[in-house]
Amino acid sequence: MSPRRGSRPTLLPAVLPIAILLLALGLRLHRIDAQSLWNDEGTSVAVAGRDLPTITRDAAGDIHPPLYYWLLAGW
């Protein structure tokens, strides 16, 4: 179908999806480097920050074996 005489083609159908994608990309990249730890991750980081004998003693009552925290501390 050819455009009618005297009418101009509109750029809206081409520009709108690109604008939406750029907005989505900007929202995704905003503060992407910010560290976000959930409750279980924060607990693991806190336990792994202790010394090895303390990790061993505290892991006695935990469901994770001490090796998990030792490896996490080394990482």
XYZ file of N, CA and C in Angstrom:
225
model
N 0.843 -1.159 0.000
C 0.000 0.000 0.000
C 0.897 1.233 0.000
N 0.694 2.109 -0.916
C 1.501 3.320 -1.015
C 0.843 4.443 -0.224
N 1.675 5.347 0.323
C 1.097 6.450 1.089
C 0.286 7.368 0.188
N -0.679 8.016 0.783
C -1.514 8.938 0.025
C -0.721 10.169 -0.378
N -1.180 10.756 -1.422
C -0.512 11.956 -1.919
C -0.661 13.069 -0.867
N 0.461 13.709 -0.547
C 0.436 14.809 0.392
C 0.650 14.390 1.839
N 0.616 13.103 2.144
C 0.854 12.680 3.523
C 2.325 12.309 3.696
N 2.814 12.557 4.886
C 4.210 12.224 5.179
C 4.262 10.923 5.964
N 5.271 10.100 5.696
C 5.402 8.882 6.507
C 5.808 9.267 7.933
N 5.276 8.578 8.892
C 5.579 8.883 10.288
C 6.679 7.961 10.803
N 7.492 8.497 11.677
C 8.590 7.724 12.251
C 8.197 7.040 13.554
N 7.025 7.321 14.059
C 6.609 6.775 15.345
C 6.684 5.250 15.412
N 6.223 4.500 14.424
C 6.320 3.040 14.524
C 7.761 2.533 14.617
N 8.713 3.266 14.086
C 10.108 2.836 14.157
C 10.797 3.355 15.414
N 10.455 4.543 15.849
C 11.142 5.179 16.971
C 10.635 4.665 18.316
N 9.367 4.399 18.439
C 8.794 3.984 19.717
C 9.422 2.697 20.262
N 9.556 1.615 19.491
C 10.198 0.411 20.043
C 11.658 0.650 20.432
N 12.357 1.453 19.656
C 13.753 1.752 19.984
C 13.825 2.554 21.278
N 12.932 3.511 21.453
C 12.908 4.306 22.683
C 12.590 3.433 23.895
N 11.665 2.501 23.737
C 11.326 1.593 24.839
C 12.516 0.709 25.181
N 13.206 0.196 24.175
C 14.383 -0.638 24.426
C 15.493 0.151 25.107
N 15.714 1.386 24.692
C 16.738 2.211 25.329
C 16.375 2.529 26.778
N 15.119 2.786 27.041
C 14.673 3.016 28.411
C 14.874 1.763 29.265
N 14.519 0.612 28.728
C 14.702 -0.647 29.456
C 16.179 -0.907 29.725
N 17.033 -0.640 28.746
C 18.472 -0.821 28.933
C 18.997 0.120 30.008
N 18.558 1.357 29.983
C 18.992 2.312 31.002
C 18.560 1.905 32.394
N 17.328 1.423 32.532
C 16.857 0.961 33.836
C 17.617 -0.273 34.302
N 17.986 -1.137 33.381
C 18.718 -2.355 33.748
C 20.150 -2.045 34.162
N 20.779 -1.104 33.488
C 22.176 -0.797 33.766
C 22.356 0.158 34.942
N 21.293 0.812 35.372
C 21.385 1.742 36.496
C 21.773 0.988 37.763
N 22.880 1.357 38.335
C 23.410 0.757 39.570
C 23.581 -0.757 39.458
N 24.022 -1.210 38.295
C 24.223 -2.651 38.107
C 25.392 -3.154 38.950
N 26.300 -2.250 39.310
C 27.456 -2.659 40.095
C 27.181 -2.642 41.597
N 26.004 -2.238 42.021
C 25.672 -2.203 43.440
C 25.545 -3.631 43.969
N 26.125 -3.855 45.130
C 26.091 -5.194 45.713
C 24.764 -5.397 46.433
N 24.132 -6.487 46.143
C 22.860 -6.810 46.761
C 22.926 -8.242 47.281
N 22.865 -8.389 48.593
C 22.901 -9.717 49.197
C 21.565 -10.002 49.863
N 21.046 -11.178 49.639
C 19.832 -11.601 50.302
C 20.209 -12.157 51.672
N 19.238 -12.519 52.466
C 19.477 -12.941 53.839
C 20.446 -14.118 53.925
N 20.220 -15.166 53.150
C 21.094 -16.338 53.233
C 22.499 -16.028 52.725
N 22.611 -15.192 51.697
C 23.929 -14.823 51.185
C 24.683 -13.976 52.201
N 23.982 -13.051 52.834
C 24.617 -12.208 53.849
C 25.102 -13.020 55.034
N 24.312 -14.007 55.449
C 24.729 -14.878 56.545
C 25.961 -15.682 56.163
N 25.995 -16.206 54.953
C 27.156 -16.973 54.500
C 28.408 -16.107 54.459
N 28.282 -14.875 53.983
C 29.434 -13.969 53.940
C 29.900 -13.642 55.353
N 28.965 -13.426 56.272
C 29.335 -13.110 57.653
C 30.059 -14.280 58.312
N 29.564 -15.497 58.115
C 30.210 -16.673 58.713
C 31.569 -16.916 58.074
N 31.670 -16.765 56.758
C 32.939 -17.008 56.066
C 33.996 -15.976 56.436
N 33.598 -14.840 56.971
C 34.556 -13.820 57.379
C 35.227 -14.112 58.708
N 34.798 -15.127 59.395
C 35.395 -15.496 60.689
C 36.633 -16.358 60.466
N 37.394 -16.579 61.539
C 38.568 -17.456 61.410
C 38.119 -18.918 61.380
N 39.010 -19.800 60.905
C 38.635 -21.202 60.660
C 38.172 -21.947 61.916
N 38.837 -21.795 63.085
C 38.310 -22.498 64.270
C 36.899 -22.036 64.667
N 36.626 -20.762 64.524
C 35.288 -20.258 64.850
C 34.255 -20.785 63.860
N 34.631 -20.852 62.586
C 33.724 -21.419 61.578
C 33.410 -22.866 61.924
N 34.428 -23.619 62.302
C 34.236 -25.033 62.643
C 33.299 -25.175 63.834
N 33.510 -24.360 64.870
C 32.675 -24.439 66.066
C 31.233 -24.026 65.752
N 31.062 -22.941 65.000
C 29.715 -22.456 64.693
C 28.973 -23.362 63.714
N 29.696 -24.060 62.856
C 29.057 -24.925 61.862
C 28.545 -26.223 62.472
N 28.883 -26.488 63.713
C 28.409 -27.716 64.352
C 26.882 -27.726 64.453
N 26.274 -26.576 64.605
C 24.821 -26.517 64.706
C 24.145 -26.053 63.429
N 24.891 -26.002 62.332
C 24.352 -25.513 61.066
C 24.121 -26.683 60.116
N 23.264 -26.482 59.122
C 23.007 -27.554 58.159
C 24.132 -27.677 57.138
N 24.912 -26.601 56.965
C 26.031 -26.663 56.029
C 27.270 -27.182 56.752
N 28.018 -28.064 56.121
C 29.258 -28.531 56.741
C 30.292 -27.408 56.750
N 31.282 -27.495 57.632
C 32.277 -26.421 57.715
C 33.059 -26.231 56.419
N 33.217 -27.282 55.625
C 33.970 -27.151 54.377
C 33.334 -26.109 53.458
N 32.030 -26.025 53.471
C 31.334 -25.020 52.661
C 31.817 -23.621 53.024
N 31.865 -23.323 54.307
C 32.295 -21.992 54.751
C 33.797 -21.802 54.574
N 34.582 -22.851 54.740
C 36.030 -22.740 54.513
C 36.305 -22.378 53.054
N 35.619 -23.060 52.139
C 35.798 -22.753 50.718
C 35.315 -21.343 50.390
N 34.216 -20.956 51.006
C 33.699 -19.609 50.782
C 34.658 -18.555 51.334
N 35.290 -18.838 52.456
C 36.263 -17.905 53.035
C 37.492 -17.783 52.141
N 37.883 -18.873 51.491
C 39.040 -18.834 50.594
C 38.746 -18.158 49.276
N 37.493 -18.095 48.925
C 37.105 -17.509 47.652
C 37.121 -16.031 47.776
